[in-house]
Amino acid sequence: MRAPAPAYADLNGETIEVAKATLGAALIDATDRVGEVALYVGRADIVAALTALRDTPGLEYQQLMDIAGVDYPSRPERFEVVYCLLSLTRNHRIHVHVATDEVGPVASVTGIWPVAGWLEREVYDMYGVLFTGNADLRRILTDYGFRGHPQRKDFPLTGFVELRYSEEQKRVVYEPVQLAQDFRSFDFMSPWEGAQYVLPGDEKGLLPEAKGAPTPLSAAEIVKADKAQSPVQSPKAPSEPYAKKDAQSTADTGKGDPHPGNRADEKPVDSDVIPAKDRGQNQ
């Protein structure tokens, strides 16, 4: 069964010709690069141009797939709002570009495609582009009270503030960014390639270590671990509480005491249990 939409064909040339005839003076430029058609439209004519691209036979771009933002800080109008359109009947896509600045608003296209409301909010949040006619132009990705627009080229990668939970205030607080790594001095010289200074911790390798332990000493300077044995100090006199006492008699050498804690004179005189028939301890 054949698909209802035609297979991919090179429609860029005829699309540009029909777009030029349809948009007229509203079309500033039309390009065909890397297999994609880009139409540049004036900011005041964006709603009429997109309506014509949707309704004109031979164009018929029925769906708005996405709205993207681009930042060119060196341009007088530094922002571009890019509308990505799809024609279901022609199986073809185009991009419509509109240039603006930080204060010049772009007309909302929510009257043509209601889905544009969310997409315009994202461009406003990330770039700060204003849209007139959007009934709910609020931030959509950043936090409440966020300062700046993250995808502008002049926005710092670290942001302006950082948040943390304050035990004193029992809530999340915003504070200026403090980056401790900015005050560190980094050394990119590898110690395995012959650093000309003593690394921290090298003083521990000046003495012989265990067999196989790493050490910065050369093979001519190092003492073999098998030959360098540290003297082991034996326990001192028997008076030390942790030292083992010397054997005082043969009973302490393994023979043992014949009655350890079980002599007759060590038993109680009056026993609590009188063993008798049928009257034992557990009866």
PDB file of N, CA and C in Angstrom, residues 82-123:
ATOM      1  N   VAL A  82      13.156  31.290  14.620  1.00  0.00           N
ATOM      2  CA  VAL A  82      13.088  30.368  13.495  1.00  0.00           C
ATOM      3  C   VAL A  82      11.850  29.485  13.668  1.00  0.00           C
ATOM      4  N   TYR A  83      10.951  29.546  12.686  1.00  0.00           N
ATOM      5  CA  TYR A  83       9.749  28.728  12.673  1.00  0.00           C
ATOM      6  C   TYR A  83       9.995  27.527  11.755  1.00  0.00           C
ATOM      7  N   CYS A  84       9.858  26.328  12.277  1.00  0.00           N
ATOM      8  CA  CYS A  84      10.069  25.089  11.516  1.00  0.00           C
ATOM      9  C   CYS A  84       8.700  24.551  11.094  1.00  0.00           C
ATOM     10  N   LEU A  85       8.444  24.545   9.779  1.00  0.00           N
ATOM     11  CA  LEU A  85       7.133  24.164   9.241  1.00  0.00           C
ATOM     12  C   LEU A  85       7.233  22.854   8.481  1.00  0.00           C
ATOM     13  N   LEU A  86       6.131  22.112   8.482  1.00  0.00           N
ATOM     14  CA  LEU A  86       6.047  20.825   7.783  1.00  0.00           C
ATOM     15  C   LEU A  86       4.788  20.800   6.932  1.00  0.00           C
ATOM     16  N   SER A  87       4.953  20.381   5.673  1.00  0.00           N
ATOM     17  CA  SER A  87       3.810  20.173   4.776  1.00  0.00           C
ATOM     18  C   SER A  87       3.522  18.679   4.724  1.00  0.00           C
ATOM     19  N   LEU A  88       2.363  18.283   5.224  1.00  0.00           N
ATOM     20  CA  LEU A  88       2.006  16.864   5.212  1.00  0.00           C
ATOM     21  C   LEU A  88       1.652  16.385   3.805  1.00  0.00           C
ATOM     22  N   THR A  89       1.025  17.221   3.030  1.00  0.00           N
ATOM     23  CA  THR A  89       0.604  16.804   1.685  1.00  0.00           C
ATOM     24  C   THR A  89       1.785  16.735   0.725  1.00  0.00           C
ATOM     25  N   ARG A  90       2.829  17.552   0.949  1.00  0.00           N
ATOM     26  CA  ARG A  90       3.978  17.572   0.052  1.00  0.00           C
ATOM     27  C   ARG A  90       5.197  16.875   0.666  1.00  0.00           C
ATOM     28  N   ASN A  91       5.110  16.492   1.931  1.00  0.00           N
ATOM     29  CA  ASN A  91       6.222  15.836   2.631  1.00  0.00           C
ATOM     30  C   ASN A  91       7.495  16.689   2.517  1.00  0.00           C
ATOM     31  N   HIS A  92       7.361  17.947   2.949  1.00  0.00           N
ATOM     32  CA  HIS A  92       8.463  18.878   2.775  1.00  0.00           C
ATOM     33  C   HIS A  92       8.516  19.810   3.987  1.00  0.00           C
ATOM     34  N   ARG A  93       9.734  20.276   4.308  1.00  0.00           N
ATOM     35  CA  ARG A  93       9.953  21.154   5.462  1.00  0.00           C
ATOM     36  C   ARG A  93      10.675  22.426   5.014  1.00  0.00           C
ATOM     37  N   ILE A  94      10.372  23.530   5.701  1.00  0.00           N
ATOM     38  CA  ILE A  94      11.077  24.788   5.484  1.00  0.00           C
ATOM     39  C   ILE A  94      11.278  25.470   6.837  1.00  0.00           C
ATOM     40  N   HIS A  95      12.186  26.464   6.839  1.00  0.00           N
ATOM     41  CA  HIS A  95      12.449  27.291   8.015  1.00  0.00           C
ATOM     42  C   HIS A  95      12.148  28.740   7.660  1.00  0.00           C
ATOM     43  N   VAL A  96      11.440  29.420   8.537  1.00  0.00           N
ATOM     44  CA  VAL A  96      11.111  30.825   8.362  1.00  0.00           C
ATOM     45  C   VAL A  96      11.817  31.604   9.462  1.00  0.00           C
ATOM     46  N   HIS A  97      12.668  32.573   9.076  1.00  0.00           N
ATOM     47  CA  HIS A  97      13.491  33.330  10.011  1.00  0.00           C
ATOM     48  C   HIS A  97      12.957  34.749  10.151  1.00  0.00           C
ATOM     49  N   VAL A  98      12.946  35.230  11.403  1.00  0.00           N
ATOM     50  CA  VAL A  98      12.542  36.591  11.717  1.00  0.00           C
ATOM     51  C   VAL A  98      13.585  37.177  12.647  1.00  0.00           C
ATOM     52  N   ALA A  99      14.097  38.365  12.343  1.00  0.00           N
ATOM     53  CA  ALA A  99      15.120  39.021  13.161  1.00  0.00           C
ATOM     54  C   ALA A  99      14.472  40.028  14.096  1.00  0.00           C
ATOM     55  N   THR A 100      15.040  40.120  15.318  1.00  0.00           N
ATOM     56  CA  THR A 100      14.549  41.071  16.304  1.00  0.00           C
ATOM     57  C   THR A 100      15.666  41.393  17.279  1.00  0.00           C
ATOM     58  N   ASP A 101      15.391  42.326  18.182  1.00  0.00           N
ATOM     59  CA  ASP A 101      16.374  42.700  19.190  1.00  0.00           C
ATOM     60  C   ASP A 101      15.792  42.454  20.576  1.00  0.00           C
ATOM     61  N   GLU A 102      16.413  43.062  21.597  1.00  0.00           N
ATOM     62  CA  GLU A 102      16.006  42.800  22.968  1.00  0.00           C
ATOM     63  C   GLU A 102      14.695  43.487  23.335  1.00  0.00           C
ATOM     64  N   VAL A 103      14.327  44.522  22.628  1.00  0.00           N
ATOM     65  CA  VAL A 103      13.121  45.279  22.985  1.00  0.00           C
ATOM     66  C   VAL A 103      12.035  45.177  21.929  1.00  0.00           C
ATOM     67  N   GLY A 104      12.370  44.806  20.703  1.00  0.00           N
ATOM     68  CA  GLY A 104      11.372  44.720  19.640  1.00  0.00           C
ATOM     69  C   GLY A 104      10.574  43.431  19.735  1.00  0.00           C
ATOM     70  N   PRO A 105       9.277  43.497  19.969  1.00  0.00           N
ATOM     71  CA  PRO A 105       8.475  42.276  20.090  1.00  0.00           C
ATOM     72  C   PRO A 105       8.130  41.676  18.732  1.00  0.00           C
ATOM     73  N   VAL A 106       7.879  40.386  18.756  1.00  0.00           N
ATOM     74  CA  VAL A 106       7.439  39.646  17.572  1.00  0.00           C
ATOM     75  C   VAL A 106       5.985  39.253  17.791  1.00  0.00           C
ATOM     76  N   ALA A 107       5.179  39.368  16.758  1.00  0.00           N
ATOM     77  CA  ALA A 107       3.769  39.018  16.883  1.00  0.00           C
ATOM     78  C   ALA A 107       3.611  37.524  17.124  1.00  0.00           C
ATOM     79  N   SER A 108       2.743  37.176  18.043  1.00  0.00           N
ATOM     80  CA  SER A 108       2.494  35.769  18.356  1.00  0.00           C
ATOM     81  C   SER A 108       1.692  35.108  17.237  1.00  0.00           C
ATOM     82  N   VAL A 109       1.975  33.837  17.018  1.00  0.00           N
ATOM     83  CA  VAL A 109       1.250  33.070  15.996  1.00  0.00           C
ATOM     84  C   VAL A 109       0.347  32.035  16.649  1.00  0.00           C
ATOM     85  N   THR A 110      -0.062  32.291  17.886  1.00  0.00           N
ATOM     86  CA  THR A 110      -0.978  31.358  18.553  1.00  0.00           C
ATOM     87  C   THR A 110      -2.349  31.334  17.878  1.00  0.00           C
ATOM     88  N   GLY A 111      -2.697  32.394  17.150  1.00  0.00           N
ATOM     89  CA  GLY A 111      -3.963  32.371  16.421  1.00  0.00           C
ATOM     90  C   GLY A 111      -3.931  31.447  15.221  1.00  0.00           C
ATOM     91  N   ILE A 112      -2.738  31.135  14.719  1.00  0.00           N
ATOM     92  CA  ILE A 112      -2.617  30.200  13.588  1.00  0.00           C
ATOM     93  C   ILE A 112      -2.426  28.776  14.113  1.00  0.00           C
ATOM     94  N   TRP A 113      -1.486  28.627  15.040  1.00  0.00           N
ATOM     95  CA  TRP A 113      -1.219  27.325  15.660  1.00  0.00           C
ATOM     96  C   TRP A 113      -1.231  27.510  17.176  1.00  0.00           C
ATOM     97  N   PRO A 114      -2.217  26.994  17.878  1.00  0.00           N
ATOM     98  CA  PRO A 114      -2.265  27.166  19.344  1.00  0.00           C
ATOM     99  C   PRO A 114      -1.045  26.588  20.060  1.00  0.00           C
ATOM    100  N   VAL A 115      -0.389  25.591  19.458  1.00  0.00           N
ATOM    101  CA  VAL A 115       0.781  25.006  20.097  1.00  0.00           C
ATOM    102  C   VAL A 115       1.924  26.010  20.220  1.00  0.00           C
ATOM    103  N   ALA A 116       1.870  27.107  19.466  1.00  0.00           N
ATOM    104  CA  ALA A 116       2.936  28.093  19.514  1.00  0.00           C
ATOM    105  C   ALA A 116       3.031  28.769  20.870  1.00  0.00           C
ATOM    106  N   GLY A 117       1.997  28.691  21.687  1.00  0.00           N
ATOM    107  CA  GLY A 117       2.052  29.328  23.000  1.00  0.00           C
ATOM    108  C   GLY A 117       3.183  28.788  23.860  1.00  0.00           C
ATOM    109  N   TRP A 118       3.330  27.470  23.912  1.00  0.00           N
ATOM    110  CA  TRP A 118       4.407  26.856  24.687  1.00  0.00           C
ATOM    111  C   TRP A 118       5.765  27.121  24.041  1.00  0.00           C
ATOM    112  N   LEU A 119       5.825  27.070  22.727  1.00  0.00           N
ATOM    113  CA  LEU A 119       7.101  27.268  22.044  1.00  0.00           C
ATOM    114  C   LEU A 119       7.596  28.708  22.177  1.00  0.00           C
ATOM    115  N   GLU A 120       6.700  29.670  22.131  1.00  0.00           N
ATOM    116  CA  GLU A 120       7.101  31.060  22.313  1.00  0.00           C
ATOM    117  C   GLU A 120       7.542  31.323  23.749  1.00  0.00           C
ATOM    118  N   ARG A 121       6.940  30.656  24.694  1.00  0.00           N
ATOM    119  CA  ARG A 121       7.373  30.802  26.084  1.00  0.00           C
ATOM    120  C   ARG A 121       8.803  30.287  26.272  1.00  0.00           C
ATOM    121  N   GLU A 122       9.144  29.236  25.592  1.00  0.00           N
ATOM    122  CA  GLU A 122      10.508  28.711  25.700  1.00  0.00           C
ATOM    123  C   GLU A 122      11.527  29.675  25.099  1.00  0.00           C
ATOM    124  N   VAL A 123      11.234  30.259  23.940  1.00  0.00           N
ATOM    125  CA  VAL A 123      12.142  31.229  23.335  1.00  0.00           C
ATOM    126  C   VAL A 123      12.259  32.466  24.217  1.00  0.00           C
TER     127      VAL A 123
END
